[in-house]
Coordinates of C-alpha atoms in Angstrom, one line a residue:
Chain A
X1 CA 47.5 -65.3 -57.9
X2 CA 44.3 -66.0 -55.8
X3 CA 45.5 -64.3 -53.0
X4 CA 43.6 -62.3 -50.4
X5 CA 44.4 -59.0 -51.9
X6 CA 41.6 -59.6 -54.6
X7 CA 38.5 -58.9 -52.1
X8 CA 36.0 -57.5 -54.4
X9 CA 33.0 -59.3 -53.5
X10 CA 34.0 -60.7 -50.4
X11 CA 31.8 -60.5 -47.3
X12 CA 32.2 -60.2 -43.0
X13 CA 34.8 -57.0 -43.0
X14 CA 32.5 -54.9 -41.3
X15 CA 31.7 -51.2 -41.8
X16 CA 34.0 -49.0 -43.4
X17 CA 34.8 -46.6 -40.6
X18 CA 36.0 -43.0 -42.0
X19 CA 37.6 -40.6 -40.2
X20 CA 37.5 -36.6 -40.2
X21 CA 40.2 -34.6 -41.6
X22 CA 42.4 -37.3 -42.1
X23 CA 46.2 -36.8 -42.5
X24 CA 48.1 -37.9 -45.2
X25 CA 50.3 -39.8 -42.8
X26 CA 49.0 -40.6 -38.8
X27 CA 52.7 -41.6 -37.4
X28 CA 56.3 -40.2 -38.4
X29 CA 57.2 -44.0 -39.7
X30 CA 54.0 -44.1 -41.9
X31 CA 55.8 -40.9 -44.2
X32 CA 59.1 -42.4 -43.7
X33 CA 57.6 -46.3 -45.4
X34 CA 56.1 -44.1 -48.4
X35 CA 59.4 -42.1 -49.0
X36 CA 61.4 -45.8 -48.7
X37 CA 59.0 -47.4 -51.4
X38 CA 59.0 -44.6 -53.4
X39 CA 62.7 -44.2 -53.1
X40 CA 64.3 -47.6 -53.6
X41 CA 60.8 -48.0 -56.8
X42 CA 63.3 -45.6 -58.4
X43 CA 66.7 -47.4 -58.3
X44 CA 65.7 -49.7 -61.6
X45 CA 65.5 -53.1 -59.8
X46 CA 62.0 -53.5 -60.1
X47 CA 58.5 -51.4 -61.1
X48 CA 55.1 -51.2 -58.9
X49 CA 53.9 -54.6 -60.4
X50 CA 56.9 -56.2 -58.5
X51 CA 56.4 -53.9 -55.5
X52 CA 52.5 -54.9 -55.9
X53 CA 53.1 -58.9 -56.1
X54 CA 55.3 -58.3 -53.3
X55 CA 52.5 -57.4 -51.1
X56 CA 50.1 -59.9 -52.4
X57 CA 52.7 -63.2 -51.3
X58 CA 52.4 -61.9 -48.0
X59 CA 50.3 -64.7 -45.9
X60 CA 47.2 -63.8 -45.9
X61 CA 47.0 -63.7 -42.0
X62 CA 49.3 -61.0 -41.6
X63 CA 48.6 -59.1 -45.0
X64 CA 45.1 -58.6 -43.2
X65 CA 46.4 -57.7 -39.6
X66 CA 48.8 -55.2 -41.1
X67 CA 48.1 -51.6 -41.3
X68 CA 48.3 -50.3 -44.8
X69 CA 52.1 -48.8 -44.5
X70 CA 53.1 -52.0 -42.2
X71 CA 52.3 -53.8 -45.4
X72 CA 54.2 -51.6 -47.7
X73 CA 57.1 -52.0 -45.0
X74 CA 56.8 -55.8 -45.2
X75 CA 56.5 -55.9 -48.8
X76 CA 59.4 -53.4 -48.8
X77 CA 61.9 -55.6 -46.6
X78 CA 61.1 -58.8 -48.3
X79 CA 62.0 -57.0 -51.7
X80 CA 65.1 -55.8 -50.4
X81 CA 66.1 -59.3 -48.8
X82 CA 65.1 -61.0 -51.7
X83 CA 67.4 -58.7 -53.9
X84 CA 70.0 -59.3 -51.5
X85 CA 70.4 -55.6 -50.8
X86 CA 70.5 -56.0 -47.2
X87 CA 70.1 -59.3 -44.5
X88 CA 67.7 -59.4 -41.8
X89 CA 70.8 -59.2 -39.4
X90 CA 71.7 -55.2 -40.2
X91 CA 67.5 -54.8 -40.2
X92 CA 67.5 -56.3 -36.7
X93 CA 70.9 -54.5 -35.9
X94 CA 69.7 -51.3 -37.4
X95 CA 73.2 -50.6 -39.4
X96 CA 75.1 -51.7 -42.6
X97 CA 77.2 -54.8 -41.5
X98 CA 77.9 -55.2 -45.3
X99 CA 79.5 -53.1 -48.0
X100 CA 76.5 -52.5 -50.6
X101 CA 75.5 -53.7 -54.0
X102 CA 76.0 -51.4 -56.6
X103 CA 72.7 -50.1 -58.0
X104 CA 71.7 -48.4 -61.7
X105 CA 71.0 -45.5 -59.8
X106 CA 69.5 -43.9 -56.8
X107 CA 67.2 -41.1 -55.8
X108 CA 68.3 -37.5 -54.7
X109 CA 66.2 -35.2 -52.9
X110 CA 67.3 -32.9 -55.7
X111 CA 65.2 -35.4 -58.2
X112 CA 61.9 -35.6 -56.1
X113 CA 60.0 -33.4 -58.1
X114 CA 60.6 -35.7 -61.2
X115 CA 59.1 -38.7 -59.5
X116 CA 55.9 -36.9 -58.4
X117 CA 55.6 -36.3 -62.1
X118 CA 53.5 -40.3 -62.5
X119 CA 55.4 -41.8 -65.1
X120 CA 53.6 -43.2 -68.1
X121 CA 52.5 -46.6 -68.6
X122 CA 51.6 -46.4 -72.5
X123 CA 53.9 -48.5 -75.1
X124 CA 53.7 -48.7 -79.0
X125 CA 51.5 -51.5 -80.0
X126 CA 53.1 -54.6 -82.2
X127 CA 48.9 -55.4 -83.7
X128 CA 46.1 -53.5 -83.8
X129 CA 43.6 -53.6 -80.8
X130 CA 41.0 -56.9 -81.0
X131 CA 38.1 -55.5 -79.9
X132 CA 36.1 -52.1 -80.8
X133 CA 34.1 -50.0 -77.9
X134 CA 30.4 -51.9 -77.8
X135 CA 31.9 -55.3 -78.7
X136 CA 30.4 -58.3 -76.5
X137 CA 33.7 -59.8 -74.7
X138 CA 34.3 -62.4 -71.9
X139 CA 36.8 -62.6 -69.4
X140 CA 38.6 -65.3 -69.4
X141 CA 38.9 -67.9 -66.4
X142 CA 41.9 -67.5 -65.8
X143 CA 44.1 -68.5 -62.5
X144 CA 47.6 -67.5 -62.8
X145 CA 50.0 -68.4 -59.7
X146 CA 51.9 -65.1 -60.8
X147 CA 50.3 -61.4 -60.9
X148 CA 47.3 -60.9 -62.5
X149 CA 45.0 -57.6 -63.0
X150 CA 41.8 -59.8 -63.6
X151 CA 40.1 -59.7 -60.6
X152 CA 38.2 -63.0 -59.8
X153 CA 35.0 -61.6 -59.3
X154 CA 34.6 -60.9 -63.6
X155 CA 36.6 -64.3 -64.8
X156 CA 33.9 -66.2 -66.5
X157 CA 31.6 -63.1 -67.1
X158 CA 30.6 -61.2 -70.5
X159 CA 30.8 -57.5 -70.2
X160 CA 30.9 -55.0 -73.1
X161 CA 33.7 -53.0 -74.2
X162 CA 33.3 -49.3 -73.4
X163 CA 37.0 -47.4 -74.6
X164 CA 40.1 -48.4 -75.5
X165 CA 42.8 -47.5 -72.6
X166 CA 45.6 -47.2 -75.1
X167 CA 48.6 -49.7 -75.1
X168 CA 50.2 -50.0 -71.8
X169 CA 53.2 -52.5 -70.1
X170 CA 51.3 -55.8 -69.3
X171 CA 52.0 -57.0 -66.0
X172 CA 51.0 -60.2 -66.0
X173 CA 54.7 -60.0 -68.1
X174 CA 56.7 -57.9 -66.3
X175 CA 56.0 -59.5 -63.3
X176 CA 57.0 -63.0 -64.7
X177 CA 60.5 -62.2 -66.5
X178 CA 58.7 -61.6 -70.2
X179 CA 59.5 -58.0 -70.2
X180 CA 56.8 -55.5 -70.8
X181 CA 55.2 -56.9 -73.6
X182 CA 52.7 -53.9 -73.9
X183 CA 49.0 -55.4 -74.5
X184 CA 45.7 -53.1 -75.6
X185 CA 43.8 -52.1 -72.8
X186 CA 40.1 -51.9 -72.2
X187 CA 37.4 -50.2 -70.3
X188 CA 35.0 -53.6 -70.0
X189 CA 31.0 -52.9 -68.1
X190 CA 29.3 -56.2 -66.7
X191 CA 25.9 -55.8 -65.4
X192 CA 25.4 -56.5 -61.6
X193 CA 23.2 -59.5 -62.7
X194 CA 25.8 -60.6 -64.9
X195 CA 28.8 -61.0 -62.0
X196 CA 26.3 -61.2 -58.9
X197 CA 23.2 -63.5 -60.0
X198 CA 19.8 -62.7 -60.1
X199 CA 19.0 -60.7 -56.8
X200 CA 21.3 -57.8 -57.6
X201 CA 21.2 -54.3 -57.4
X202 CA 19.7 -53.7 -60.7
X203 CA 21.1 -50.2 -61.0
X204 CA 24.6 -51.7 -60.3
X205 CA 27.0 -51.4 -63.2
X206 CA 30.9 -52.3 -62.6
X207 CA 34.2 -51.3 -64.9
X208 CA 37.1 -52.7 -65.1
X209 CA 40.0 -52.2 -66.8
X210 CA 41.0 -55.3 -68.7
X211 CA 44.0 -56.3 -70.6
X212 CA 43.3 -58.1 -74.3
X213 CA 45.1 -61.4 -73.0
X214 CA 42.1 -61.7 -69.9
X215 CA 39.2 -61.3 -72.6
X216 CA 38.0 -63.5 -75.3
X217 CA 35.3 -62.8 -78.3
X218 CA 31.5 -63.9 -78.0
Chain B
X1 CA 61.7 -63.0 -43.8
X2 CA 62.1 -61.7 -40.0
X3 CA 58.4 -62.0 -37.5
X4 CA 56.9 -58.0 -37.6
X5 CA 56.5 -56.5 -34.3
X6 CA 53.6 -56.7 -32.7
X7 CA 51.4 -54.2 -34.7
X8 CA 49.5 -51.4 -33.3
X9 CA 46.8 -51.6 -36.1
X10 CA 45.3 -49.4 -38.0
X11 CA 43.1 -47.6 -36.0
X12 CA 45.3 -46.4 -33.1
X13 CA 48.0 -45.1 -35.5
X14 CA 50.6 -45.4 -32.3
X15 CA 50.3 -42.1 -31.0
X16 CA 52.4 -42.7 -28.0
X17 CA 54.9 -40.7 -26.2
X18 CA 57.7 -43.4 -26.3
X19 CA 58.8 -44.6 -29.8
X20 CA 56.7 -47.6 -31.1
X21 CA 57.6 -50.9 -32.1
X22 CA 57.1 -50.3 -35.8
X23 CA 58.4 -47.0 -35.3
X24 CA 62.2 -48.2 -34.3
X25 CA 62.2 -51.1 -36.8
X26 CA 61.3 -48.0 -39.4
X27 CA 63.7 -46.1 -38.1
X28 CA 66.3 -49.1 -38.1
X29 CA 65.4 -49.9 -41.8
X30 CA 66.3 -46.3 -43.0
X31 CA 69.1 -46.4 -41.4
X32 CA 70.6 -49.2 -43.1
X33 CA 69.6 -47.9 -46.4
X34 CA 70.8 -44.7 -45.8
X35 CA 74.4 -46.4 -44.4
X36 CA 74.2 -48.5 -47.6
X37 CA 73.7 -45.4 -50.1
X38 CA 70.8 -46.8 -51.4
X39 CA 68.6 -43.8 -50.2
X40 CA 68.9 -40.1 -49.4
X41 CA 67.1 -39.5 -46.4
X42 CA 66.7 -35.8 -47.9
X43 CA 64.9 -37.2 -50.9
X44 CA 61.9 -38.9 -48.2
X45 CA 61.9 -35.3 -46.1
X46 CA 60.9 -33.9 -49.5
X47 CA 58.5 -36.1 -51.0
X48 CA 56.5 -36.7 -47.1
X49 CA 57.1 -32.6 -47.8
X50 CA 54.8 -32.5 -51.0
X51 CA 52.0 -34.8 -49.6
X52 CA 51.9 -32.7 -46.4
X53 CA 52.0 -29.0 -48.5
X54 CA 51.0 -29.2 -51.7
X55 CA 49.4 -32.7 -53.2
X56 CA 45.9 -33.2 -51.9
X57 CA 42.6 -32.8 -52.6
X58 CA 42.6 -28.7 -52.8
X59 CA 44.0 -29.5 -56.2
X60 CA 41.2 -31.6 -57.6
X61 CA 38.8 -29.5 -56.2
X62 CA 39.9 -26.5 -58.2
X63 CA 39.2 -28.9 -61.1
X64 CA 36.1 -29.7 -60.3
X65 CA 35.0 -26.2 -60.3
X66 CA 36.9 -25.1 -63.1
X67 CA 34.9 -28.1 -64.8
X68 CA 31.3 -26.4 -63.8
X69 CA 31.8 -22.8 -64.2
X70 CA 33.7 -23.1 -67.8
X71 CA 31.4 -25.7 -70.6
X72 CA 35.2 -25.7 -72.7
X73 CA 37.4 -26.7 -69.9
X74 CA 34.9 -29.2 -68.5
X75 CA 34.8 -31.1 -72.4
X76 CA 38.3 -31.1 -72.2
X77 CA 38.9 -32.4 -69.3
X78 CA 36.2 -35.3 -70.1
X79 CA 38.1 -35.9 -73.5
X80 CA 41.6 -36.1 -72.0
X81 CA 41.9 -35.4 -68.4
X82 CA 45.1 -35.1 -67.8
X83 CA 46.4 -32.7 -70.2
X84 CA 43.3 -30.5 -69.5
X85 CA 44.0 -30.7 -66.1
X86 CA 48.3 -29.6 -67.1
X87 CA 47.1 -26.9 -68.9
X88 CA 45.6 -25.1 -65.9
X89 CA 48.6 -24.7 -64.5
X90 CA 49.4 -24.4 -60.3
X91 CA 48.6 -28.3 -60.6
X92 CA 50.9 -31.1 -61.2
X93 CA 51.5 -31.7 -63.8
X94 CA 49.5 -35.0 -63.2
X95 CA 50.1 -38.3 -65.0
X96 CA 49.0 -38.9 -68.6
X97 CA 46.1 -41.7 -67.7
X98 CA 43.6 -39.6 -65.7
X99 CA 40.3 -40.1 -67.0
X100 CA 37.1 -37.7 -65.4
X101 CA 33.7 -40.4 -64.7
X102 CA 30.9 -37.4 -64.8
X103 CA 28.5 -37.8 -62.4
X104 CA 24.7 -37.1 -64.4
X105 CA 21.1 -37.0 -62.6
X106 CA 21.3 -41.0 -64.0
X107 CA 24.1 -42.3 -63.2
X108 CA 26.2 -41.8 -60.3
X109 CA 30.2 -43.1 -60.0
X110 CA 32.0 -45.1 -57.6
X111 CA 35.6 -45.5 -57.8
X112 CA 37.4 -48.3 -56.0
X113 CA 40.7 -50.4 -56.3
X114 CA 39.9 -53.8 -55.0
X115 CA 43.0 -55.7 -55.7
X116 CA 45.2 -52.4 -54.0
X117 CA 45.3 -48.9 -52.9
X118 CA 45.1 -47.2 -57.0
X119 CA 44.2 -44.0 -56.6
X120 CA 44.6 -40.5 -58.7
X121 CA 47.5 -39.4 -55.7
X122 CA 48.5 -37.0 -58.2
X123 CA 45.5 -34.8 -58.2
X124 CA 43.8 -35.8 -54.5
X125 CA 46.2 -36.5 -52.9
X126 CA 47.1 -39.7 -50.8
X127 CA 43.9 -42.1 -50.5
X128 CA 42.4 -42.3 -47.2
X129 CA 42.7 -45.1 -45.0
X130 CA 39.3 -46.2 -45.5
X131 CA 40.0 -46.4 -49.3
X132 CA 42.6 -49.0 -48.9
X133 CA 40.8 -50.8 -46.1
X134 CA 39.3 -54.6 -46.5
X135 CA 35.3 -53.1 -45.8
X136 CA 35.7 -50.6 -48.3
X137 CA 37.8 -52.6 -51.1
X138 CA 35.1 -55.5 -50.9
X139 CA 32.0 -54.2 -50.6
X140 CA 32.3 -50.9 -53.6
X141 CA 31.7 -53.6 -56.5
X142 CA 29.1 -55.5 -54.9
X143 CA 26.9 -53.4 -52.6
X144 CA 27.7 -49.8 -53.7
X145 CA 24.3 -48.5 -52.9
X146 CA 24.9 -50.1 -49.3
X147 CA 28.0 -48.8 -48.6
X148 CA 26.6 -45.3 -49.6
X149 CA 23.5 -45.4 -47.6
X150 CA 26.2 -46.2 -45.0
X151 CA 27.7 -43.0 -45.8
X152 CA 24.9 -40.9 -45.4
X153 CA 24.6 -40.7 -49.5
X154 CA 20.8 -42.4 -50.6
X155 CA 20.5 -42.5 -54.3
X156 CA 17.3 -43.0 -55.8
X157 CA 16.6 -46.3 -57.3
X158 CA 16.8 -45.1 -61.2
X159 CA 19.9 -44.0 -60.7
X160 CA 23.0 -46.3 -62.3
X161 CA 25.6 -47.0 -60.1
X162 CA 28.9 -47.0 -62.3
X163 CA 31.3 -48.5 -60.0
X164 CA 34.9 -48.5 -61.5
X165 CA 37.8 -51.0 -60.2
X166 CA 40.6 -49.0 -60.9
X167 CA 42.8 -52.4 -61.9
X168 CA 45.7 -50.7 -64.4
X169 CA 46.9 -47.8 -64.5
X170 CA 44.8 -45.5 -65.3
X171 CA 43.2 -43.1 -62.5
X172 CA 40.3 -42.5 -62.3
X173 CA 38.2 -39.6 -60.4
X174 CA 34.4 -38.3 -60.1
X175 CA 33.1 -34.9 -61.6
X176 CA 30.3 -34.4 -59.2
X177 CA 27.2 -32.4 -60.3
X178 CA 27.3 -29.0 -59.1
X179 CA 25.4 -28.3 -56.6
X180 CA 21.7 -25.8 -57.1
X181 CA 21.5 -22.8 -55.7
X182 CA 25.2 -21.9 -56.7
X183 CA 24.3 -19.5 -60.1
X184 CA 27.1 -16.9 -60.7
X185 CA 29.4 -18.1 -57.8
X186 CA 32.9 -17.6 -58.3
X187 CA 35.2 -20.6 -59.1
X188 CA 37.1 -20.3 -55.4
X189 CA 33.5 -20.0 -54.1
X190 CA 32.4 -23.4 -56.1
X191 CA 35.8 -25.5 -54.9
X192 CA 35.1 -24.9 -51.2
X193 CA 32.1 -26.8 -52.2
X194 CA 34.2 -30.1 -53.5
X195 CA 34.9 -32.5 -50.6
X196 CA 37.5 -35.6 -51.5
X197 CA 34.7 -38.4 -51.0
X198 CA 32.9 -36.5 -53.7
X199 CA 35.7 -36.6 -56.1
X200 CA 35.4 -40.3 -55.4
X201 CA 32.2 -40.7 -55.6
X202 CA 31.7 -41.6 -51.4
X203 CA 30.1 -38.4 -51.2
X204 CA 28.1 -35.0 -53.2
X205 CA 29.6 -31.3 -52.5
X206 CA 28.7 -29.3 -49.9
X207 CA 25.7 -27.3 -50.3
X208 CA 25.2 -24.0 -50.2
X209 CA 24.1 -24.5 -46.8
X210 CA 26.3 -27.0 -45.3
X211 CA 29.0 -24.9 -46.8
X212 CA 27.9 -21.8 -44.7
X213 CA 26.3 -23.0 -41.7

């Protein structure tokens, strides 16, 4: 979806301020948010392309007023609401008013180390890959309501294939009820000139990794 | 879905005395899940636990300085990063899609996740919040060489700027060129050289210098 999450290229946020010796987590809640997600991304409801899209359906006022983990807690709750795993009224009342839906299965602290091993993404292929590293490709213009990996900035624009990626879950599918239909993945290069227009940086190169259903042949 | 609280933003980070807000709904949601049996509150103490300890940016500096003191590792790790990176050891292990972008005296790396927060957590660490934020995610594929100047980091003008959008799942980090002046330095001497921002391409090492003021 167009949504406000896809900002590459956008303009008028201001300096990036950094900070010294940051912390992984700067409250108690912010730790507590990430161990929630990470938790209840194990119980085999949904995968990070659902937690993702969940984030970018937020209204785009309050996805941008949100800290980073008061996103991940919105995105969180409306997953959990939307699942019907719990109702706003025990959120507000702060205890189960409910008895629970059963789940596949849950995380225990004795499994942790498990899920800090990243899972992989790669799938066996059904066809061999399209394109081959130096072809010319474009990305498609494409506009999906639904989650999409193309950003908006390269739809329309001819890039170069660098390396194949391997064969991962596609989540323009999963995200849509089509299953993981794995797709080839690419690393594609567009010139700055080719996404930005005459006056840019002529040094500027930028990769992306693309799916073979965002790219056509030249 | 329910109004948030009123948000303390991100640059405060709520570090009052009295409970926050955000802090008590937090604490409110936990409890329900926790009621429900949906979640082990153990589990989160234990993976906040391996952020806090051991998962940060220590680890990919090691790798970065295995990478300039030994020619093998450092081809291995730019053919297939991740098991490279497993075979060290002490690390990890780190996911299978980690891919190394080496920094040369021509072209210089930029890694960014515009549509989200992808990052290699596995081997840095959690991103900062700079990483995630709106300035950063928009600018990095548009204006890199602004946004570095901003950060104190002038490249000269024949140098490419690669900027990758991390937009799957692979992760991606920067192999920095050593620094001069470093000849016969140990591998624990190199990796106190290797900031974060460097490993994403915000920044260079230390110097020799800036290293030992």
């Amino acid at each position: 979806m167009n949504g406000i999450h896809d900002m590459g290229g956008m303009m008028g946020f201001g300096a990036v301020e950094r900070e010294a010796d940051e912390a992984p987590f700067h409250a108690h809640w912010e730790g507590r948010v990430y161990g929630m997600q990470r938790s209840m991304g194990e119980v085999g409801l949904w995968n990070i392309d659902l937690e993702r899209f969940s984030l970018e359906t937020l209204p785009p006022l309050r996805y941008l007023a949100a800290s980073y983990y008061e996103r991940w807690l919105l995105g969180l709750e409306s997953r959990l609401l939307g699942y019907g795993l719990l109702s706003a009224e025990e959120i507000a009342a702060g205890r189960s008013l409910a008895p629970p839906r059963a789940l596949p299965k849950t995380l225990k602290a004795g499994d942790v180390e498990r899920i800090l091993n990243r899972a992989t993404f790669a799938r066996s292929a059904a066809a061999p890959a399209r394109f081959a590293a130096g072809e010319r490709v474009r990305a498609k213009n494409l506009n999906p309501p639904t989650h999409t990996r193309l950003p908006r900035y390269a739809r329309g624009h001819w890039g170069v294939i660098e390396s194949l990626l391997g064969c991962h879950v596609f989540p323009d599918s999963l995200t849509t009820g089509g299953g993981e239909d794995p797709q080839w993945l690419y690393m594609v290069v567009f010139t700055g000139k080719e996404l930005w227009g005459e006056n840019a940086d002529p040094s500027l190169k930028v990769a992306i990794e693309a799916f073979e259903p965002y790219l056509e042949a030249a | 879905m329910p109004e948030p609280p009123p948000s303390d933003g991100a640059a405060s980070h709520g570090a009052h005395s009295e409970l926050s807000a955000i802090e008590l709904r937090v604490r409110a949601l936990e409890t329900v899940l926790a009621e429900k049996g949906y979640i082990e509150p153990q589990a989160i103490d234990r993976i906040i636990e391996a952020f806090e300890t051991r998962i940060g940016p220590r680890n990919g500096a090691r790798v970065v300085a295995k990478a300039w003191a030994d020619p093998q590792f450092k081809r291995r790790l730019l053919e297939n990063a991740g098991a490279a990176v497993n075979a060290l050891g002490g690390i990890g292990p780190v996911g299978v899609h980690l891919l190394a972008l080496e920094n040369t005296p021509k072209r210089h790396n930029l890694v960014v996740c515009t549509l989200c927060s992808c990052y290699p957590w596995d081997l840095l660490g959690l991103p900062p919040v700079w990483y995630k934020s709106a300035p950063y995610r928009s600018r990095a594929v548009i204006d890199p060489r602004g946004l570095l100047a901003d950060f104190g980091l002038s490249l000269a003008p024949d140098v490419e700027i690669r900027v990758s959008d991390s937009t799957a799942e692979t992760r991606l980090f920067v192999l920095p060129m050593r620094p001069q002046g470093t000849e016969g330095w140990s591998e624990e001497a190199l990796a106190r050289l290797v900031t974060r921002d460097s490993m994403i391409g915000a920044g260079l090492p230390l110097s020799p210098q800036e290293a030992s003021p």
